[in-house]
Short mmCIF file of C-alpha atoms in Angstrom, two decimals:
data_model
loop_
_atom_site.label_atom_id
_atom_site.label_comp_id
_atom_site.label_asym_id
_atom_site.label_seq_id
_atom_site.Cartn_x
_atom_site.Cartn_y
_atom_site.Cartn_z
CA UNK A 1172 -8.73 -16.16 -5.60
CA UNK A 1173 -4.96 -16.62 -5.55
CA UNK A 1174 -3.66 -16.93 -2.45
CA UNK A 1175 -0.39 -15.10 -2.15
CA UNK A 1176 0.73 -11.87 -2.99
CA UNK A 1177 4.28 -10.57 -4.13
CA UNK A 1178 5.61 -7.34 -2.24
CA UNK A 1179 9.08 -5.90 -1.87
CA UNK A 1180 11.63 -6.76 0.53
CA UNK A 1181 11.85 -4.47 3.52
CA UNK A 1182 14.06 -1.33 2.77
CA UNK A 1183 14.96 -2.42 -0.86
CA UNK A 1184 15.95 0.38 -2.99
CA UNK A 1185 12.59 1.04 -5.09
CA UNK A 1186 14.13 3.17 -7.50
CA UNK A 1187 15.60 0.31 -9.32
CA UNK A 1188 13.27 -2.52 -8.61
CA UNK A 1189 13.61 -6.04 -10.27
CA UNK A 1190 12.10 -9.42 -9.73
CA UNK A 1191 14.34 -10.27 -7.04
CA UNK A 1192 13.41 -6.96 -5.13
CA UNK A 1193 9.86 -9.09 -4.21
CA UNK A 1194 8.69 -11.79 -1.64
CA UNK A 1195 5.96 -14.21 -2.39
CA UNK A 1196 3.61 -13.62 1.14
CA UNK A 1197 0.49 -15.63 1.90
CA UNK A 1198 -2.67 -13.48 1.38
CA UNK A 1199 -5.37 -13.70 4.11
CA UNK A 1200 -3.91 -14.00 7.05
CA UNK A 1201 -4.74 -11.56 9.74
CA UNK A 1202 -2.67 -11.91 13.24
CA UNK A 1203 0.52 -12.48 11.35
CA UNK A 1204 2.40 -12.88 7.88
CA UNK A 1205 3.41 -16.09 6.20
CA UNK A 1206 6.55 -15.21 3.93
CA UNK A 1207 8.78 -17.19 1.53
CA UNK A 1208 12.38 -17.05 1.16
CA UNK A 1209 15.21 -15.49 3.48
CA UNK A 1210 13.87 -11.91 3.08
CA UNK A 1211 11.56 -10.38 5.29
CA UNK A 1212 8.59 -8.83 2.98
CA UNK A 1213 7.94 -4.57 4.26
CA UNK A 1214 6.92 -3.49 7.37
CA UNK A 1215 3.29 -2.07 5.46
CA UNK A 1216 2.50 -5.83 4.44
CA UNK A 1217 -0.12 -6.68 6.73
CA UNK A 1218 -2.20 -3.76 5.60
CA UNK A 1219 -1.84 -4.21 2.36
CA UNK A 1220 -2.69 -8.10 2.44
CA UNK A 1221 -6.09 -6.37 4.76
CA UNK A 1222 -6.20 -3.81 1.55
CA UNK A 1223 -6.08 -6.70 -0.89
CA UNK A 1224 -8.06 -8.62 0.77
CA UNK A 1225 -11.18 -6.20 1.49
CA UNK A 1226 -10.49 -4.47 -2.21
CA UNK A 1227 -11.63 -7.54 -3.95
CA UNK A 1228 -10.90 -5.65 -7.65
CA UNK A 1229 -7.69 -4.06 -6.52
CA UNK A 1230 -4.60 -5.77 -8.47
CA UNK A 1231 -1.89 -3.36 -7.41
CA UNK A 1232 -1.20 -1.19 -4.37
CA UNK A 1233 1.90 1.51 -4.59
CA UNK A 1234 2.97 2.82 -1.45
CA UNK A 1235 5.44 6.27 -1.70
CA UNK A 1236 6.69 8.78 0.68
CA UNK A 1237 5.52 11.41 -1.57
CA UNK A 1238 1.42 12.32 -1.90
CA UNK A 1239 -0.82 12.24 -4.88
CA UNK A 1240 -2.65 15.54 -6.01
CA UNK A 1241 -6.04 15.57 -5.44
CA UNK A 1242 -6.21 12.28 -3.49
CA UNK A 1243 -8.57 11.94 -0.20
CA UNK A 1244 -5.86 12.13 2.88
CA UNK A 1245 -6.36 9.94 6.23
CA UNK A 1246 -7.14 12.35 9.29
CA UNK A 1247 -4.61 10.37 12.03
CA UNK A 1248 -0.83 10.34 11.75
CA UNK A 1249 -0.19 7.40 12.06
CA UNK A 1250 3.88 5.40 12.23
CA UNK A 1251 5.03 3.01 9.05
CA UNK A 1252 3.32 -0.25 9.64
CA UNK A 1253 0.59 0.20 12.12
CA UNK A 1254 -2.44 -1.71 10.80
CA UNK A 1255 -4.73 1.03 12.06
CA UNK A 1256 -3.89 2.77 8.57
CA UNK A 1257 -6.05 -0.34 7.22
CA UNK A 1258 -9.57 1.11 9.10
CA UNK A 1259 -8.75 4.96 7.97
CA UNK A 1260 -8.32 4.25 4.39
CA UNK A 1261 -11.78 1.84 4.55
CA UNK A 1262 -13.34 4.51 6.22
CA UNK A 1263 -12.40 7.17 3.35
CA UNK A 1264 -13.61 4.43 0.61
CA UNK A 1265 -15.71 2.04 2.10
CA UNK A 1266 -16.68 0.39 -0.92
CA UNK A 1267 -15.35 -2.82 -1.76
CA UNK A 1268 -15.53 -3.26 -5.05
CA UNK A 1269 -13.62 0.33 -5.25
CA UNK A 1270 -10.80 0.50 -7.74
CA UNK A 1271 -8.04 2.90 -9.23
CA UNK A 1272 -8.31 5.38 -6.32
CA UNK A 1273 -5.63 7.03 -4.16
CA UNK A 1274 -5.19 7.69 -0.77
CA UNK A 1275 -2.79 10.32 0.95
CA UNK A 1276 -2.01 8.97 4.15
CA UNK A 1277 -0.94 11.97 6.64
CA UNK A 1278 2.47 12.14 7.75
CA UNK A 1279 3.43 8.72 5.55
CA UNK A 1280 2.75 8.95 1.84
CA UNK A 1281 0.31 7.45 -0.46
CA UNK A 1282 -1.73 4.49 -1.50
CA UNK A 1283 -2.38 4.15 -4.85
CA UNK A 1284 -4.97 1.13 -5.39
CA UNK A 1285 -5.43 0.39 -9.00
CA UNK A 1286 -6.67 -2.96 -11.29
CA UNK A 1287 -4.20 -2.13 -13.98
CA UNK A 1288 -0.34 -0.87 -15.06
CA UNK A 1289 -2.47 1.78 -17.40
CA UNK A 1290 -3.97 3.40 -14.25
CA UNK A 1291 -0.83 3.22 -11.79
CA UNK A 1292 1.30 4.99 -15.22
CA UNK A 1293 -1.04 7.93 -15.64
CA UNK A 1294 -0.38 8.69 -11.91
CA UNK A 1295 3.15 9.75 -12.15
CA UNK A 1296 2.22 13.05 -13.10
CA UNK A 1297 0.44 13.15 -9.97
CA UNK A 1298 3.22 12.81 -6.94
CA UNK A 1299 4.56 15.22 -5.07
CA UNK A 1300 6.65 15.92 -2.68
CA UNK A 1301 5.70 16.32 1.43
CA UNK A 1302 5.89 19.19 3.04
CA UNK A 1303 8.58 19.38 5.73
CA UNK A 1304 8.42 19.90 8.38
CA UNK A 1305 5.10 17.83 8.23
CA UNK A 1306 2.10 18.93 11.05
#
């Protein structure tokens, strides 16, 4: 298993992402992250190096603030960041050899987990926006 994961720089501008828009962060660590370079990887890392990490097939995780039709949706609310998401999404798809799935996190966006570009692509179709005022 590689050991390092590239994610985007907190609060970059994803709507015109390019190589420099990432940070190489050291996969497997639990009680804090390990990042290279002057920029500070997103506040959602740690749960997504926990997502990678239990997800042993998953090659690519897209968060958005927008939710995926049809995906299973968390039951807590939870703020950007807290690693409690990590133990709502496992307990929606507790499988870990789970792959291409998405998951609507309530009052936050999505997760969509994937093992290829083909599968994240065919989900475009899929977004929407939240509600809002969101309950």
């Amino acid at each position: 298993m590689n050991n390092h994961i590239l994610v985007t720089k907190r609060n970059v501008d994803k709507q015109t992402l390019s190589v420099e828009d990432f940070v190489l962060v050291e996969a497997g660590l639990t009680d804090f992250v390990k990042y290279a370079g002057e920029h500070k990887p997103s506040v959602d890392t740690p749960i997504q190096i926990k997502l990678f990490d239990y997800y042993r097939g998953v090659n690519f995780i897209v968060h958005g603030h927008a939710y995926v039709e049809g995906a299973l949706v968390t039951h807590n609310k939870l703020p950007c960041g807290y690693v409690q998401e990590f133990d709502e999404i496992v307990d929606l798809i507790p499988n870990q050899n789970a792959v291409n799935f998405n998951i609507n996190l309530t009052g936050h966006g999505c997760l969509i987990m994937a093992d290829s570009l083909e599968y994240l692509e065919a989900q475009i179709d899929r977004l929407y926006a939240r509600p809002f005022p969101e309950k």
